[in-house]
PDB file of C-alpha atoms in Angstrom:
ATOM      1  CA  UNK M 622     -39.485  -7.684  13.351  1.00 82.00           C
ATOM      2  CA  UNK M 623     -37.081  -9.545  10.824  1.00 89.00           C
ATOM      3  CA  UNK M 624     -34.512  -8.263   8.756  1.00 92.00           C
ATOM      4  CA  UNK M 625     -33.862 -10.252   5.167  1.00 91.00           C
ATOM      5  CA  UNK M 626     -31.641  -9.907   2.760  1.00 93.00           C
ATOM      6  CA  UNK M 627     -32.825 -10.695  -1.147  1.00 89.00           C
ATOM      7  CA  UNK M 628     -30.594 -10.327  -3.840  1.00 91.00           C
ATOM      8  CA  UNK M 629     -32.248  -8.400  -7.240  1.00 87.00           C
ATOM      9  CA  UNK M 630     -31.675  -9.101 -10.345  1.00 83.00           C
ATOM     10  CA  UNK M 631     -32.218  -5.639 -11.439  1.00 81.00           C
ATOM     11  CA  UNK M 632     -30.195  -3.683  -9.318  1.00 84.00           C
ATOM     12  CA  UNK M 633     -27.502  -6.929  -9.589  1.00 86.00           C
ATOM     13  CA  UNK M 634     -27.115  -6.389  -5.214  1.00 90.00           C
ATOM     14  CA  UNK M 635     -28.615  -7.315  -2.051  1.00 93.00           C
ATOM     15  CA  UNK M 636     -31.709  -5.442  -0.687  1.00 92.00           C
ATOM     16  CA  UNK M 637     -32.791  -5.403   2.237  1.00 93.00           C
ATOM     17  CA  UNK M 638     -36.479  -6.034   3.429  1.00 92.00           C
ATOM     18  CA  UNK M 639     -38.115  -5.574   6.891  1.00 93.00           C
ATOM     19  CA  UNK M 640     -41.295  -7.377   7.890  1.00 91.00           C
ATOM     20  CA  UNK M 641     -43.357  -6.717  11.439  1.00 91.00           C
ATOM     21  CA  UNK M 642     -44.438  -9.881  13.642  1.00 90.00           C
ATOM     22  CA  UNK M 643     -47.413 -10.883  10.774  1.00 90.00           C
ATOM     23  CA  UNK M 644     -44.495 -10.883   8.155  1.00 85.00           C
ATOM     24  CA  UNK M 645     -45.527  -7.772   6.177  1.00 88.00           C
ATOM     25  CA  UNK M 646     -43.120  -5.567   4.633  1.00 88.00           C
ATOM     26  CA  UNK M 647     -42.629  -2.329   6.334  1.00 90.00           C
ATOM     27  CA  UNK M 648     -39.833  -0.944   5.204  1.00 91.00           C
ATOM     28  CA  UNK M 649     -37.378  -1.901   1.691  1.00 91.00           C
ATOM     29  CA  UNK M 650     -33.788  -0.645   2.214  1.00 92.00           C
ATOM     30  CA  UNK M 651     -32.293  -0.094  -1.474  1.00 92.00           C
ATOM     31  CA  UNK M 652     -31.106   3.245  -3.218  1.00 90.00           C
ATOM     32  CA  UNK M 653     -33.196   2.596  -6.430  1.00 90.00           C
ATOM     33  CA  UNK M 654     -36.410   1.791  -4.026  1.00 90.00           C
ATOM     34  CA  UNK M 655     -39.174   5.193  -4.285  1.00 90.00           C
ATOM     35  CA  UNK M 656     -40.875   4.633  -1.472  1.00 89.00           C
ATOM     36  CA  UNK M 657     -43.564   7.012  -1.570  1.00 89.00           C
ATOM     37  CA  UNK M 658     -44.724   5.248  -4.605  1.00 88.00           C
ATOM     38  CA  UNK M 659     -43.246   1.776  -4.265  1.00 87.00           C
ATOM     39  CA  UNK M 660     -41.561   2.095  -7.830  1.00 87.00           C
ATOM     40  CA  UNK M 661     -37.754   0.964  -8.996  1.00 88.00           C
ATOM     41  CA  UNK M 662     -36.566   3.671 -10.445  1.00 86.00           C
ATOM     42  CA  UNK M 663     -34.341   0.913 -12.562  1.00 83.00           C
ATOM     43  CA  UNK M 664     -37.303  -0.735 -13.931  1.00 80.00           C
ATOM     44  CA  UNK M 665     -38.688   2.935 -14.848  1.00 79.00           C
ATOM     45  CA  UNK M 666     -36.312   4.341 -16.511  1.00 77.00           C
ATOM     46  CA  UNK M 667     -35.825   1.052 -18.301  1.00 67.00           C
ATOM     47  CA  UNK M 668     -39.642   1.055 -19.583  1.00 66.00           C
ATOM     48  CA  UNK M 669     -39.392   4.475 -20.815  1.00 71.00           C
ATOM     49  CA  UNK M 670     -36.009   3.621 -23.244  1.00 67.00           C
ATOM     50  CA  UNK M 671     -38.173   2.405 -25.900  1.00 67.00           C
ATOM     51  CA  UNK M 672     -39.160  -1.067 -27.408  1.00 67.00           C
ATOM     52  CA  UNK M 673     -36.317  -3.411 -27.516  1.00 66.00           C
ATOM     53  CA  UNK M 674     -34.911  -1.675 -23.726  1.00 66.00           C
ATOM     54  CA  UNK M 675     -38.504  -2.954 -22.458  1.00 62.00           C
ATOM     55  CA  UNK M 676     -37.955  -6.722 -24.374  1.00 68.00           C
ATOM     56  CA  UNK M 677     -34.476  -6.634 -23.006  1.00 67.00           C
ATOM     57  CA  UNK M 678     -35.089  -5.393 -19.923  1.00 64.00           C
ATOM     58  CA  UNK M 679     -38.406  -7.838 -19.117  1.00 64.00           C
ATOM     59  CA  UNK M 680     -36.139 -10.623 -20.825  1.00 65.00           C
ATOM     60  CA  UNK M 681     -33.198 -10.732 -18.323  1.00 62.00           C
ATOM     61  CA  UNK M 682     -36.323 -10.820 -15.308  1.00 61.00           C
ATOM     62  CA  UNK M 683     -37.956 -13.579 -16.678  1.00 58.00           C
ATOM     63  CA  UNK M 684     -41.308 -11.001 -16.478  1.00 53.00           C
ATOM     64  CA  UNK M 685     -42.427 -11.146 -19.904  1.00 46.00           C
ATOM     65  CA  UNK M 686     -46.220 -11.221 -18.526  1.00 50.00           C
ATOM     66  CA  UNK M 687     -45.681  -8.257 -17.430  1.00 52.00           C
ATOM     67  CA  UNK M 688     -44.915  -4.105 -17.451  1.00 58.00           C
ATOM     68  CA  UNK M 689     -44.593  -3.511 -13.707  1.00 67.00           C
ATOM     69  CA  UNK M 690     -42.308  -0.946 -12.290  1.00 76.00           C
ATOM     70  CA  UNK M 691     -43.341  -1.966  -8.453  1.00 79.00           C
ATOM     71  CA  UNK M 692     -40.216  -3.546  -6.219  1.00 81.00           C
ATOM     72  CA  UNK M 693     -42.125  -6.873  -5.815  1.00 78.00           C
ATOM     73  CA  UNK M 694     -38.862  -8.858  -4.040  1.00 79.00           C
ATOM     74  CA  UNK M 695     -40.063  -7.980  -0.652  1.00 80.00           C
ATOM     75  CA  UNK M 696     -43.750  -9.429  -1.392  1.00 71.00           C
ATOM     76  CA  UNK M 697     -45.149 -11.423   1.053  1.00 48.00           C
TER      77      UNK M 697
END
């Protein structure tokens, strides 16, 4: 088991991720992190403010390609 520590650029602190001996995730420590769904609640409430929150909000990530609302620091 490993413990990391990645900073997001969302939440603007450190979360922490937890990976088993085969270095998958099992477990993302941060108080914005749903875990029953794997959603930020950040980046949801962000895509549901409307047009330019989205542009400005996808902007600031560097995500333009994309509209997802999954935590993807912790991705293997």
């Amino acid at each position: 088991m490993a413990i990391s520590s990645v900073r997001c650029a969302v939440l603007g602190a450190n979360v922490t991720c937890v990976t088993d001996l085969e270095g998958e995730t099992t477990k993302i420590i941060c108080t914005e992190y749903d875990e029953p769904t794997g959603i930020c609640r950040l980046k949801k409430s962000a895509s549901q403010g409307g047009m330019l929150s989205q542009l400005l909000e996808r902007v600031s990530e560097d995500t333009l390609g994309t509209k997802n609302m999954r935590c993807d620091l912790c991705a293997a």
